[in-house]
């Protein structure tokens, strides 16, 4: 009897899981959200996902959607696992009247897997501040958009800052710089650029891998204590960041000689280590922890109506802001695409055109309420990155303080690498690069 | 009633020893195969519920088939030969990376011999099979300790294989063709001039592999070799006294098992993921496969399929239930609930039926055969 009821219940569950709720899917643009609100990386995944959702809700509540086309979205939990990410992508890619507008994997590993799939499905894959660095080359990577900065740009900016602290690029000669990195495609991505930079400036570069998820770093930091590098770059994510700072403190490595990438520079990365993280520095993907008019709008139109999904005091945190910026760029790409294809739900292929022709001037950014968070960004076929600016911030125990001017990544160092690696990819995949001169 | 065998007379020895001696089983199997090979593609082509969507094929059926193949492999080793292995993820990885290397061309400089080993890029099918073969070779190597150690101690030895190969594929850049990120992507799936690209084609490709290997496994385990394995499993000293060589029996089990797991790994990488890093084959994959075999039924080919279905599909289904019935709970609550519910179901099942789904099925079948007076 119990078995029978159990079987019936299982059957019922199966039926409901497959049955799609029939919705009035007329004037709606669907956006899949691959998130991780659980697992080892949740501390960073949650604020980011909150920012994304809040911004889409803002666009729906304040403007009634993008030119009247309402944004709909659905979250799917990937837990940062590649196979789960692929499943989520397959689950969500066909939803809505026109399918997914674009996809945001929020994991370099999932990005690599989806790069193979979005090509066939004609869905743009947005990797803002992460992803594969060679995908900047839009003539080969038609569907990938590593907006605002790749890891190779980040590596260049980091070395620029280290050079400035040391008193000039010529002072880098003979210095020792270590990279403590998450041993995954994410952490390995900057290594080729850093090797090129090491050769150019004559510093000694040592990569120090940390195994996923990064809670075990004793031996790595002991090696650093022996090697005594002049600077440590940190390419960590989730629990790995806080652990790295604590281990640095344990071997008495000065925190102000540590520079994290923009994924290692948020509040959850420094607060667990408490006073030990004072002095720790990190790159900024342009914006920091700050509030601009868009945050006031989010409070007014989303939180005042009780539709916010986080606590009010979390609004304006680093990763929350990154989610907001990411969502805004997506919305503006849809808007750009609508100017060509009409004010209706668009397919992924049409939204891709919108991304490739995305051009946000300083005035437009001010209008959107992002003044002071972002610099103008212009995407072209040849440059899917759009902007490669960054600053450096330092944790003072309570807040992130911006301690540098704007840096712009030097393309001379990374461009030959981008050409090389993307050409190799094109040859391997038998892709004929588009002629960007002919794209409009 | 359904399984009444009255009138099915076996007049030859070969009929008596047939792979499926009961006619109903044969009919059911043929129907199932017809459905899998013809019904599913037709339903997918004409978008007939529930198999009409790309999602069902790409995200449910394809991974199910591949993991079922891996589970068959693990079942041969753990279920039939009684050698507990926690290195299945590593063998999948060996299959995947070897297949990748063979499909992109192997170049191994042998400096001390003053020469180099160079193999030109091979087509996908030989690459996948060679991937399986490499896994088999490594499987034999890591199976050698099983001649001396047993049970949990062997599990620890195979665990060493898991960590060793995790390390190898992360560290030795040769295996990833010096890819800067350490992530490699599968070549175009080209079989005898046909490019396998759509979800239906990919599904059929996996189905062909799984059907073939399932039949091979089914035949192996009821033949001489399978009986040797089971004898070793049930009592190795008694088996040895009866003239079964443990060396041969155990190492063949390791080889056959690793071969199938390796092929499954190559398929997982090439067909399902498309691009992968070593994390796709970490220790969790080994546990997942072991759980599939335990839940499905140790020592049963059918159990491998049932276990794979349970472990893979149940969480995915549970994950979608709250959204489908319109309960507004957040994804993290859902994913935690999935862990709780799946865990509870596993405990419940193992208490009610410690021998897994396959045992449930065989009890049911026995009762049907004795209908209407089952005992």
Coordinates of C-alpha atoms in Angstrom, one line a residue, chain B residues 98-337:
Chain B
X98 CA 42.7 9.9 -23.9
X99 CA 39.9 10.2 -26.5
X100 CA 40.6 13.9 -26.7
X101 CA 44.3 13.2 -27.2
X102 CA 43.7 10.6 -29.9
X103 CA 41.3 12.8 -31.7
X104 CA 43.6 15.7 -31.8
X105 CA 46.8 13.7 -32.5
X106 CA 49.3 12.4 -30.1
X107 CA 52.8 13.7 -30.1
X108 CA 55.0 12.3 -27.4
X109 CA 58.7 13.3 -27.6
X110 CA 60.9 10.4 -26.5
X111 CA 64.1 12.4 -26.1
X112 CA 66.1 9.6 -24.4
X113 CA 65.4 7.4 -27.4
X114 CA 66.1 10.2 -29.8
X115 CA 62.7 9.8 -31.4
X116 CA 59.1 10.8 -30.9
X117 CA 55.9 8.9 -30.8
X118 CA 53.5 10.6 -33.2
X119 CA 50.0 9.4 -34.0
X120 CA 48.0 11.6 -36.4
X121 CA 44.5 12.8 -35.3
X122 CA 42.1 9.8 -35.4
X123 CA 38.4 9.9 -36.2
X124 CA 36.0 10.2 -33.3
X125 CA 34.9 6.5 -33.0
X126 CA 38.4 5.0 -32.7
X127 CA 39.3 7.8 -30.4
X128 CA 36.4 7.0 -28.1
X129 CA 37.2 3.2 -28.2
X130 CA 40.9 3.9 -27.6
X131 CA 39.9 6.1 -24.7
X132 CA 38.1 3.1 -23.3
X133 CA 41.2 1.0 -23.9
X134 CA 43.5 3.4 -22.2
X135 CA 41.1 3.4 -19.2
X136 CA 41.2 -0.4 -19.3
X137 CA 45.0 -0.5 -19.2
X138 CA 45.1 1.9 -16.3
X139 CA 42.3 0.0 -14.6
X140 CA 44.4 -3.2 -14.8
X141 CA 47.4 -1.3 -13.2
X142 CA 45.3 0.0 -10.4
X143 CA 43.6 -3.4 -10.1
X144 CA 46.9 -5.1 -9.1
X145 CA 46.6 -4.1 -5.5
X146 CA 43.2 -5.9 -5.4
X147 CA 45.2 -9.2 -5.5
X148 CA 46.5 -8.4 -2.0
X149 CA 43.9 -6.2 -0.4
X150 CA 40.2 -6.4 0.0
X151 CA 37.1 -4.5 0.8
X152 CA 37.5 -1.0 2.3
X153 CA 41.3 -1.2 1.9
X154 CA 40.9 -1.6 -1.8
X155 CA 38.4 1.3 -1.8
X156 CA 41.2 3.4 -0.4
X157 CA 43.7 2.2 -3.0
X158 CA 41.2 3.1 -5.8
X159 CA 40.6 6.4 -4.1
X160 CA 44.3 7.0 -4.7
X161 CA 43.7 6.6 -8.4
X162 CA 41.0 9.2 -8.2
X163 CA 43.2 11.8 -6.6
X164 CA 46.2 10.9 -8.7
X165 CA 44.4 11.4 -12.0
X166 CA 42.6 14.5 -10.8
X167 CA 46.1 15.8 -10.2
X168 CA 47.6 14.5 -13.5
X169 CA 45.0 16.1 -15.7
X170 CA 45.2 19.5 -13.9
X171 CA 49.0 19.5 -13.8
X172 CA 50.3 17.7 -16.9
X173 CA 49.6 20.3 -19.6
X174 CA 50.4 17.7 -22.3
X175 CA 47.0 16.1 -21.8
X176 CA 45.2 19.4 -22.5
X177 CA 47.3 20.3 -25.5
X178 CA 48.7 23.2 -23.4
X179 CA 45.3 25.0 -23.3
X180 CA 45.9 28.1 -21.3
X181 CA 42.8 27.6 -19.1
X182 CA 43.2 23.8 -18.8
X183 CA 39.7 23.4 -20.3
X184 CA 39.5 21.4 -23.5
X185 CA 36.7 21.1 -26.0
X186 CA 35.5 18.1 -27.9
X187 CA 36.2 17.7 -31.7
X188 CA 33.4 17.7 -34.2
X189 CA 31.5 14.4 -33.8
X190 CA 32.0 12.8 -37.2
X191 CA 31.1 9.2 -37.7
X192 CA 31.9 7.7 -41.1
X193 CA 31.2 11.0 -42.8
X194 CA 28.1 11.7 -40.8
X195 CA 28.2 14.7 -38.4
X196 CA 26.3 14.1 -35.2
X197 CA 25.0 17.4 -34.1
X198 CA 21.3 17.6 -33.3
X199 CA 20.0 16.3 -30.0
X200 CA 18.3 13.3 -31.7
X201 CA 21.5 12.3 -33.4
X202 CA 23.4 12.6 -30.2
X203 CA 20.8 10.6 -28.3
X204 CA 20.9 7.8 -30.9
X205 CA 24.7 7.8 -30.8
X206 CA 24.6 7.3 -27.0
X207 CA 21.8 4.8 -27.3
X208 CA 23.8 2.6 -29.8
X209 CA 26.8 2.6 -27.4
X210 CA 24.7 1.8 -24.4
X211 CA 22.7 -0.9 -26.1
X212 CA 25.8 -2.6 -27.4
X213 CA 27.7 -2.5 -24.1
X214 CA 24.7 -3.5 -22.1
X215 CA 24.3 -6.7 -24.3
X216 CA 28.0 -7.3 -24.0
X217 CA 27.9 -7.0 -20.2
X218 CA 24.7 -9.1 -19.9
X219 CA 26.4 -11.9 -21.9
X220 CA 29.7 -11.6 -20.1
X221 CA 28.2 -11.9 -16.7
X222 CA 26.2 -15.1 -17.5
X223 CA 29.2 -16.7 -19.2
X224 CA 32.4 -18.3 -17.9
X225 CA 34.0 -15.0 -17.0
X226 CA 31.0 -13.6 -15.2
X227 CA 30.7 -16.8 -13.1
X228 CA 34.4 -16.5 -12.2
X229 CA 33.8 -12.9 -11.0
X230 CA 30.8 -13.9 -8.9
X231 CA 32.7 -16.8 -7.4
X232 CA 35.4 -14.4 -6.4
X233 CA 32.8 -12.0 -5.0
X234 CA 31.0 -14.6 -3.0
X235 CA 34.1 -16.2 -1.5
X236 CA 37.5 -15.7 -3.0
X237 CA 39.3 -18.6 -1.1
X238 CA 36.6 -21.1 -2.1
X239 CA 36.8 -19.8 -5.7
X240 CA 40.6 -20.2 -5.7
X241 CA 40.3 -23.8 -4.4
X242 CA 37.9 -24.6 -7.2
X243 CA 40.5 -23.6 -9.7
X244 CA 39.6 -20.0 -10.5
X245 CA 42.6 -17.8 -10.8
X246 CA 42.0 -14.6 -8.8
X247 CA 44.7 -12.8 -10.7
X248 CA 42.9 -13.4 -14.0
X249 CA 39.3 -13.0 -12.7
X250 CA 40.0 -9.7 -10.8
X251 CA 42.1 -8.1 -13.4
X252 CA 39.6 -8.9 -16.2
X253 CA 36.9 -7.4 -14.1
X254 CA 39.0 -4.3 -13.7
X255 CA 39.7 -4.2 -17.4
X256 CA 36.2 -4.7 -18.6
X257 CA 34.8 -2.3 -16.0
X258 CA 37.3 0.4 -16.7
X259 CA 36.8 0.1 -20.4
X260 CA 33.1 0.7 -20.2
X261 CA 33.6 3.5 -17.7
X262 CA 36.2 5.0 -19.9
X263 CA 34.0 5.0 -23.0
X264 CA 31.2 6.6 -20.8
X265 CA 33.7 9.2 -19.8
X266 CA 34.6 10.0 -23.4
X267 CA 30.9 10.2 -24.3
X268 CA 30.2 12.4 -21.3
X269 CA 32.9 14.8 -22.4
X270 CA 32.3 14.7 -26.2
X271 CA 28.6 14.4 -26.4
X272 CA 27.1 15.9 -23.2
X273 CA 29.5 18.6 -22.0
X274 CA 31.3 19.5 -25.2
X275 CA 34.1 21.3 -23.2
X276 CA 35.3 20.2 -19.8
X277 CA 37.9 20.5 -17.1
X278 CA 39.1 17.8 -14.6
X279 CA 36.5 19.0 -12.1
X280 CA 33.9 17.3 -14.3
X281 CA 35.3 13.9 -13.2
X282 CA 36.1 14.6 -9.5
X283 CA 35.5 12.4 -6.5
X284 CA 31.8 13.3 -6.5
X285 CA 31.4 11.6 -9.8
X286 CA 32.9 8.4 -8.3
X287 CA 30.5 8.6 -5.4
X288 CA 27.6 9.3 -7.7
X289 CA 28.4 6.2 -9.8
X290 CA 28.8 4.0 -6.7
X291 CA 25.5 5.2 -5.3
X292 CA 23.8 4.5 -8.6
X293 CA 25.0 0.9 -8.4
X294 CA 24.1 0.4 -4.8
X295 CA 20.6 2.0 -5.2
X296 CA 20.0 0.3 -8.5
X297 CA 21.1 -3.1 -7.4
X298 CA 24.5 -4.7 -7.0
X299 CA 25.0 -7.4 -9.6
X300 CA 22.3 -6.4 -12.0
X301 CA 22.5 -4.8 -15.4
X302 CA 19.0 -3.6 -15.2
X303 CA 19.8 -2.1 -11.8
X304 CA 22.5 0.0 -13.4
X305 CA 19.8 1.7 -15.5
X306 CA 17.4 2.1 -12.6
X307 CA 20.0 3.5 -10.3
X308 CA 21.2 6.0 -13.0
X309 CA 17.7 7.1 -13.5
X310 CA 17.0 7.5 -9.8
X311 CA 20.2 9.4 -8.9
X312 CA 20.3 11.6 -12.0
X313 CA 16.7 12.3 -12.8
X314 CA 15.1 12.5 -9.4
X315 CA 16.9 15.6 -8.3
X316 CA 16.3 17.3 -11.6
X317 CA 12.6 16.6 -11.3
X318 CA 12.4 17.6 -7.7
X319 CA 14.2 20.8 -8.6
X320 CA 11.4 21.7 -11.0
X321 CA 8.4 20.7 -8.9
X322 CA 7.9 23.8 -6.8
X323 CA 8.2 26.1 -9.8
X324 CA 5.9 23.9 -11.9
X325 CA 3.2 23.9 -9.3
X326 CA 3.7 27.6 -8.7
X327 CA 5.1 27.6 -5.2
X328 CA 7.2 30.7 -4.8
X329 CA 10.2 29.4 -3.0
X330 CA 13.7 30.5 -3.8
X331 CA 16.2 28.3 -5.8
X332 CA 18.5 27.8 -2.8
X333 CA 15.7 26.5 -0.7
X334 CA 14.7 24.2 -3.5
X335 CA 18.3 22.9 -4.0
X336 CA 18.6 22.2 -0.2
X337 CA 15.2 20.5 -0.3

